């Protein structure tokens, strides 16, 4: 089963930045800009018309921030985005048009103002004290997600937390969600991810569960937050300053744990060629590298290819605004028999300058602009031959 996912073409969008009824977009600041679920519903034909067969939505639970990764309540849809009824309508109408829906699920952490975390801080020890990590019994100092002090990390070795998170995902599956992207899967135990996958696929064997497995920017001092499959991999991570750390090997460790992963290694291969000025069209060395890369994984393992996402520079930036080179990268990726995730706005030639990897606060806003609906698509999205 799950063959539907093998060649799916995914349109990846941030709900708040996609469509809020505007034509000229509001300035993309670190606030809610007004995009919502009804806005996505209104653009289903637009997305399908470009040739996409699935939509990957940013997280929908009530959140302290526009992007949805700072969860406040796992039982509510964020009111900026809509309601559970809106979400069900989106699922139903998308399915009616032959479009699948992929949910971005975030079980690793929550916002520090979330009631479930605030309860853990109560002086009597808190109902949910052991749902989080408190290194010292006599202190409220907690472990935060990768050092972000306002994002307490859930203890996913606690059976109660596991049950809680699985329950929230199962609700979405019963509503009709077709696939789940697991945010920061590297920070979650393999046992939890396997259990989550099994429970979701007990609801529907067609559900696909794939993970974001990426260690870039995470220093050795944070290794205790990560769950490597083997001690050898942990040691490789700790010694990466003196020996290259293999993204391919890290991704391959999730064979048997998840159905697949976002393929950061594929993106790295493309970027290596682009940055070296070797181009993409007719590049047989590139094709050979890609073939060797794919050979490292079982055929059934789902490698979700992508050129960029909401946490990276736009690929057009890496191409130095060479639109033809971007088109070649899209054409090549569309040609490959793998799922392909395409970031919203790429068709409008969204880019960024400077890079978002310069440690400036909120630099990621440069790749999270609101859609400008006055601009028609500038690229060919459907399959081309390279």
Coordinates of C-alpha atoms in Angstrom, one line a residue:
X1 CA 0.0 0.0 0.0
X2 CA 1.0 3.7 0.2
X3 CA 1.9 3.6 -3.5
X4 CA 0.0 6.9 -4.0
X5 CA 2.9 8.7 -2.4
X6 CA 5.7 7.4 -4.7
X7 CA 5.4 10.1 -7.4
X8 CA 3.3 12.6 -5.6
X9 CA 3.9 16.3 -6.3
X10 CA 3.5 18.2 -3.0
X11 CA 2.7 21.9 -2.7
X12 CA 4.2 23.0 0.6
X13 CA 2.6 26.1 2.2
X14 CA 2.5 28.1 5.4
X15 CA -1.2 28.7 5.9
X16 CA -0.8 32.2 7.4
X17 CA 1.4 33.3 4.4
X18 CA -0.6 31.7 1.6
X19 CA -4.0 33.4 1.1
X20 CA -5.9 35.7 3.4
X21 CA -8.0 37.3 0.7
X22 CA -5.4 39.8 -0.3
X23 CA -4.1 40.6 -3.8
X24 CA -1.1 42.7 -2.9
X25 CA 0.5 40.9 0.1
X26 CA 0.9 42.4 3.5
X27 CA 4.5 42.8 4.8
X28 CA 5.7 39.5 6.2
X29 CA 6.6 40.2 9.8
X30 CA 6.8 38.0 12.8
X31 CA 3.1 38.3 13.3
X32 CA -0.1 36.6 11.9
X33 CA -0.6 38.1 8.5
X34 CA -4.1 36.7 7.9
X35 CA -3.8 33.6 5.7
X36 CA -6.3 30.9 6.8
X37 CA -7.8 27.5 5.9
X38 CA -10.6 29.1 3.9
X39 CA -7.9 30.8 1.9
X40 CA -6.4 27.4 1.1
X41 CA -9.8 26.1 0.1
X42 CA -10.2 29.0 -2.3
X43 CA -6.9 28.1 -4.1
X44 CA -7.3 24.3 -4.4
X45 CA -8.0 24.6 -8.2
X46 CA -4.9 26.9 -8.5
X47 CA -2.7 24.3 -6.8
X48 CA -4.2 21.4 -8.8
X49 CA -3.9 23.5 -12.0
X50 CA -0.1 23.8 -11.5
X51 CA 0.1 20.0 -11.6
X52 CA 0.3 19.2 -7.8
X53 CA -1.4 16.1 -6.3
X54 CA -0.9 16.9 -2.6
X55 CA -0.7 19.8 -0.2
X56 CA 1.5 19.9 2.9
X57 CA 0.1 22.4 5.4
X58 CA 2.0 24.1 8.2
X59 CA 0.8 23.0 11.7
X60 CA -2.8 23.9 12.5
X61 CA -3.0 23.7 16.4
X62 CA -3.4 26.8 18.4
X63 CA 0.0 28.5 18.5
X64 CA 1.9 31.5 19.8
X65 CA 3.3 32.3 16.4
X66 CA 2.1 32.5 12.8
X67 CA 4.1 29.4 11.6
X68 CA 2.4 27.0 14.0
X69 CA 5.5 25.5 15.6
X70 CA 4.9 27.1 19.0
X71 CA 1.9 25.0 20.1
X72 CA -0.3 26.4 22.9
X73 CA -3.1 23.9 22.8
X74 CA -3.2 20.5 21.0
X75 CA -7.0 20.4 21.1
X76 CA -7.8 23.6 19.2
X77 CA -7.2 24.8 15.7
X78 CA -5.5 28.2 15.9
X79 CA -8.4 30.8 15.6
X80 CA -6.3 32.9 13.2
X81 CA -6.5 29.9 10.8
X82 CA -10.0 28.8 11.3
X83 CA -11.9 26.0 13.0
X84 CA -12.1 22.2 13.0
X85 CA -15.1 22.6 10.6
X86 CA -12.9 24.6 8.2
X87 CA -10.2 21.9 8.4
X88 CA -12.7 19.1 7.7
X89 CA -14.0 21.2 4.8
X90 CA -10.5 21.5 3.4
X91 CA -9.9 17.8 3.7
X92 CA -13.2 16.9 2.0
X93 CA -12.9 19.4 -0.8
X94 CA -9.3 18.6 -1.5
X95 CA -10.1 14.9 -1.6
X96 CA -13.0 15.6 -4.0
X97 CA -10.5 17.2 -6.4
X98 CA -8.0 14.3 -6.1
X99 CA -5.6 16.2 -3.8
X100 CA -4.1 14.6 -0.7
X101 CA -3.4 16.5 2.5
X102 CA -0.2 16.2 4.5
X103 CA -0.1 17.4 8.1
X104 CA 3.0 18.9 9.7
X105 CA 2.9 17.3 13.2
X106 CA 5.0 18.7 16.1
X107 CA 5.3 16.3 19.1
X108 CA 8.8 17.4 20.2
X109 CA 8.0 20.6 22.1
X110 CA 5.4 23.3 22.9
X111 CA 5.3 27.0 23.8
X112 CA 6.2 27.8 27.4
X113 CA 2.9 29.5 28.0
X114 CA 1.0 26.3 27.0
X115 CA -1.3 25.3 30.0
X116 CA 0.1 21.8 29.9
X117 CA 3.6 23.1 30.5
X118 CA 2.5 25.7 33.1
X119 CA 0.9 22.9 35.1
X120 CA 4.3 21.3 35.3
X121 CA 5.7 24.3 37.1
X122 CA 3.3 24.3 40.0
X123 CA 5.0 24.2 43.4
X124 CA 3.5 20.9 44.3
X125 CA 5.5 19.3 41.6
X126 CA 2.9 19.8 38.9
X127 CA 0.5 17.3 37.3
X128 CA 2.7 17.1 34.2
X129 CA 6.1 17.6 35.8
X130 CA 7.5 14.3 34.3
X131 CA 6.1 15.2 30.9
X132 CA 9.1 17.5 30.5
X133 CA 12.8 17.4 31.4
X134 CA 13.8 19.0 34.6
X135 CA 17.5 18.1 35.3
X136 CA 17.3 19.3 38.9
X137 CA 14.5 18.2 41.2
X138 CA 14.6 21.4 43.2
X139 CA 14.7 23.8 40.2
X140 CA 12.3 24.9 37.5
X141 CA 15.1 25.0 35.0
X142 CA 13.9 22.9 32.1
X143 CA 15.4 21.4 28.9
X144 CA 14.3 23.6 25.9
X145 CA 14.2 22.6 22.3
X146 CA 17.8 23.1 21.0
X147 CA 18.4 25.9 23.4
X148 CA 15.3 28.0 22.5
X149 CA 14.3 28.9 26.0
X150 CA 10.6 29.4 25.3
X151 CA 10.1 25.9 23.9
X152 CA 10.1 23.2 26.6
X153 CA 10.9 19.8 25.2
X154 CA 8.5 16.9 25.8
X155 CA 9.7 13.7 27.4
X156 CA 8.7 11.2 24.7
X157 CA 10.0 8.3 26.8
X158 CA 7.1 8.9 29.2
X159 CA 4.2 6.5 28.2
X160 CA 1.6 9.2 29.1
X161 CA 3.2 11.7 26.7
X162 CA 3.4 9.1 24.0
X163 CA -0.3 8.3 24.5
X164 CA -1.2 12.0 24.5
X165 CA 0.7 12.7 21.2
X166 CA -0.6 9.6 19.5
X167 CA -4.2 10.5 20.4
X168 CA -3.8 14.0 18.8
X169 CA -2.4 12.5 15.6
X170 CA -5.1 9.8 15.5
X171 CA -7.8 12.5 15.5
X172 CA -6.3 14.0 12.4
X173 CA -6.0 10.6 10.7
X174 CA -9.6 9.9 11.4
X175 CA -10.6 13.2 9.9
X176 CA -8.9 12.1 6.7
X177 CA -5.3 13.3 6.8
X178 CA -3.3 11.3 4.2
X179 CA 0.3 11.7 5.5
X180 CA 2.2 13.2 8.4
X181 CA 5.5 15.1 8.3
X182 CA 7.1 14.7 11.7
X183 CA 8.9 17.9 12.7
X184 CA 12.4 17.4 14.2
X185 CA 12.2 13.6 14.1
X186 CA 15.8 13.5 15.2
X187 CA 14.8 14.8 18.6
X188 CA 12.3 11.9 19.2
X189 CA 13.0 8.3 20.2
X190 CA 12.8 5.8 17.4
X191 CA 10.5 3.7 19.6
X192 CA 8.0 6.6 19.7
X193 CA 8.2 7.2 16.0
X194 CA 7.6 3.5 15.2
X195 CA 4.7 3.4 17.6
X196 CA 3.1 6.5 16.2
X197 CA 3.5 5.2 12.6
X198 CA 1.9 1.8 13.6
X199 CA -1.0 3.4 15.3
X200 CA -1.7 5.8 12.4
X201 CA -1.5 3.0 9.8
X202 CA -3.9 0.9 11.9
X203 CA -6.4 3.6 11.1
X204 CA -5.5 3.5 7.4
X205 CA -2.8 1.5 5.8
X206 CA -2.4 4.2 3.1
X207 CA -1.2 6.8 5.6
X208 CA 2.5 7.8 5.1
X209 CA 4.6 8.9 8.0
X210 CA 7.9 10.7 7.1
X211 CA 10.3 12.7 9.1
X212 CA 12.4 15.8 9.1
X213 CA 15.8 14.4 10.0
X214 CA 18.4 17.2 9.8
X215 CA 21.3 18.0 12.1
X216 CA 22.6 21.2 10.5
X217 CA 23.3 23.9 13.0
X218 CA 23.0 21.6 16.0
X219 CA 26.2 21.6 18.0
X220 CA 27.7 18.7 20.0
X221 CA 26.6 20.4 23.2
X222 CA 23.0 19.6 22.3
X223 CA 23.6 15.9 21.4
X224 CA 21.8 14.8 24.6
X225 CA 18.5 16.0 23.0
X226 CA 18.9 13.8 20.0
X227 CA 18.0 10.2 19.6
X228 CA 20.4 8.4 17.3
X229 CA 19.8 4.8 16.3
X230 CA 23.3 3.7 17.2
X231 CA 26.1 4.8 19.5
X232 CA 28.3 4.8 16.4
X233 CA 26.1 7.5 14.8
X234 CA 26.1 9.5 18.0
X235 CA 29.9 9.4 18.2
X236 CA 30.1 10.4 14.5
X237 CA 27.9 13.4 15.3
X238 CA 30.1 14.4 18.3
X239 CA 33.3 14.2 16.2
X240 CA 31.9 16.0 13.1
X241 CA 34.3 18.9 13.6
X242 CA 37.2 16.6 12.6
X243 CA 35.3 14.1 10.4
X244 CA 32.4 14.8 8.0
X245 CA 29.0 13.7 9.3
X246 CA 27.0 11.8 6.7
X247 CA 23.5 13.1 6.2
X248 CA 22.8 10.0 4.0
X249 CA 23.7 7.6 6.9
X250 CA 21.6 9.6 9.3
X251 CA 18.6 9.4 7.0
X252 CA 19.1 5.7 6.3
X253 CA 18.9 5.0 10.0
X254 CA 15.1 5.7 9.7
X255 CA 14.5 2.8 7.5
X256 CA 12.1 0.6 9.5
X257 CA 11.3 3.5 11.8
X258 CA 9.4 5.7 9.4
X259 CA 8.1 5.3 5.8
X260 CA 10.6 7.9 4.7
X261 CA 12.4 11.2 5.3
X262 CA 12.7 14.6 3.7
X263 CA 15.8 14.2 1.5
X264 CA 18.2 16.8 2.7
X265 CA 21.1 14.8 1.2
X266 CA 19.5 15.2 -2.3
X267 CA 19.3 18.9 -1.9
X268 CA 23.0 19.0 -0.8
X269 CA 24.0 17.2 -4.0
X270 CA 22.2 19.7 -6.1
X271 CA 23.7 22.6 -4.2
X272 CA 27.2 21.3 -4.5
X273 CA 26.9 21.3 -8.3
X274 CA 25.2 24.7 -8.4
X275 CA 27.7 26.4 -6.0
X276 CA 30.6 24.9 -8.1
X277 CA 29.1 26.5 -11.2
X278 CA 28.6 23.1 -13.0
X279 CA 24.9 23.5 -13.6
X280 CA 22.2 20.9 -13.8
X281 CA 21.1 20.3 -17.4
X282 CA 23.2 17.6 -19.1
X283 CA 25.3 17.2 -16.0
X284 CA 26.0 13.4 -16.0
X285 CA 28.2 13.6 -13.0
X286 CA 25.2 15.0 -11.1
X287 CA 23.0 12.2 -12.3
X288 CA 25.6 9.6 -11.2
X289 CA 25.8 11.2 -7.7
X290 CA 22.0 11.1 -7.5
X291 CA 21.9 7.4 -8.6
X292 CA 24.6 6.5 -6.0
X293 CA 22.6 8.4 -3.3
X294 CA 19.4 6.5 -4.1
X295 CA 21.3 3.2 -4.0
X296 CA 21.9 3.7 -0.3
X297 CA 18.2 3.1 0.5
X298 CA 15.7 0.3 0.0
X299 CA 13.5 1.0 -3.0
X300 CA 10.4 1.2 -0.8
X301 CA 11.8 3.9 1.5
X302 CA 10.2 7.2 0.6
X303 CA 12.8 9.9 0.0
X304 CA 10.9 13.2 -0.3
X305 CA 12.9 15.4 -2.7
X306 CA 12.9 19.2 -2.3
X307 CA 14.9 22.1 -3.4
X308 CA 14.2 24.4 -0.5
X309 CA 11.8 24.8 2.4
X310 CA 10.7 27.3 5.0
X311 CA 13.9 26.7 7.0
X312 CA 16.4 27.1 4.2
X313 CA 17.4 29.7 1.7
X314 CA 15.3 29.8 -1.4
X315 CA 16.9 27.7 -4.2
X316 CA 16.7 30.7 -6.5
X317 CA 19.0 32.6 -4.1
X318 CA 21.5 29.7 -4.3
X319 CA 21.2 30.0 -8.1
X320 CA 22.1 33.7 -7.9
X321 CA 18.7 34.5 -9.3
X322 CA 19.3 32.4 -12.4
X323 CA 15.7 31.4 -13.3
X324 CA 16.8 29.0 -16.0
X325 CA 19.0 27.2 -13.5
X326 CA 16.0 27.0 -11.1
X327 CA 13.9 25.6 -13.9
X328 CA 16.5 23.0 -14.7
X329 CA 16.5 21.9 -11.0
X330 CA 12.7 21.6 -11.0
X331 CA 12.7 19.7 -14.3
X332 CA 15.3 17.2 -13.1
X333 CA 13.5 16.6 -9.8
X334 CA 10.1 16.2 -11.5
X335 CA 11.7 13.6 -13.8
X336 CA 12.8 11.4 -10.9
X337 CA 10.4 8.8 -9.6
X338 CA 10.2 10.1 -6.1
X339 CA 7.9 12.4 -4.1
X340 CA 8.7 16.1 -4.7
X341 CA 7.9 18.9 -2.2
X342 CA 7.7 22.3 -3.8
X343 CA 7.7 25.4 -1.6
X344 CA 4.9 27.9 -2.1
X345 CA 5.8 31.0 -4.0
X346 CA 8.6 29.4 -6.0
X347 CA 6.4 29.7 -9.0
X348 CA 6.4 33.4 -8.5
X349 CA 10.2 33.4 -8.2
X350 CA 10.3 34.2 -4.5
X351 CA 13.8 34.5 -3.3
X352 CA 15.8 36.1 -0.5
X353 CA 18.8 38.3 0.0
X354 CA 20.9 37.9 2.1
X355 CA 21.0 34.4 3.4
X356 CA 18.8 33.4 6.3
X357 CA 21.8 31.6 7.9
X358 CA 23.5 34.7 9.3
X359 CA 22.2 34.5 12.9
X360 CA 20.0 37.6 12.5
X361 CA 16.8 37.4 14.5
X362 CA 13.8 36.3 12.4
X363 CA 16.0 35.9 9.3
X364 CA 13.7 33.1 8.2
X365 CA 11.0 35.7 7.4
X366 CA 13.0 36.3 4.2
X367 CA 11.7 33.0 2.8
X368 CA 8.3 33.2 4.3
X369 CA 6.8 36.0 2.4
X370 CA 3.0 36.3 1.8
X371 CA 1.9 35.2 -1.7
X372 CA 1.5 38.0 -4.2
X373 CA -1.6 37.1 -6.1
X374 CA -1.0 39.7 -8.7
X375 CA 1.9 37.7 -10.1
X376 CA 1.1 34.7 -12.4
X377 CA 3.3 31.6 -12.3
X378 CA 6.6 32.2 -13.9
X379 CA 7.8 28.6 -14.1
X380 CA 6.9 25.3 -15.8
X381 CA 5.9 23.0 -12.9
X382 CA 4.7 19.9 -14.8
X383 CA 7.2 17.2 -15.7
X384 CA 9.8 18.1 -18.2
X385 CA 12.7 16.2 -19.7
X386 CA 16.2 17.2 -18.7

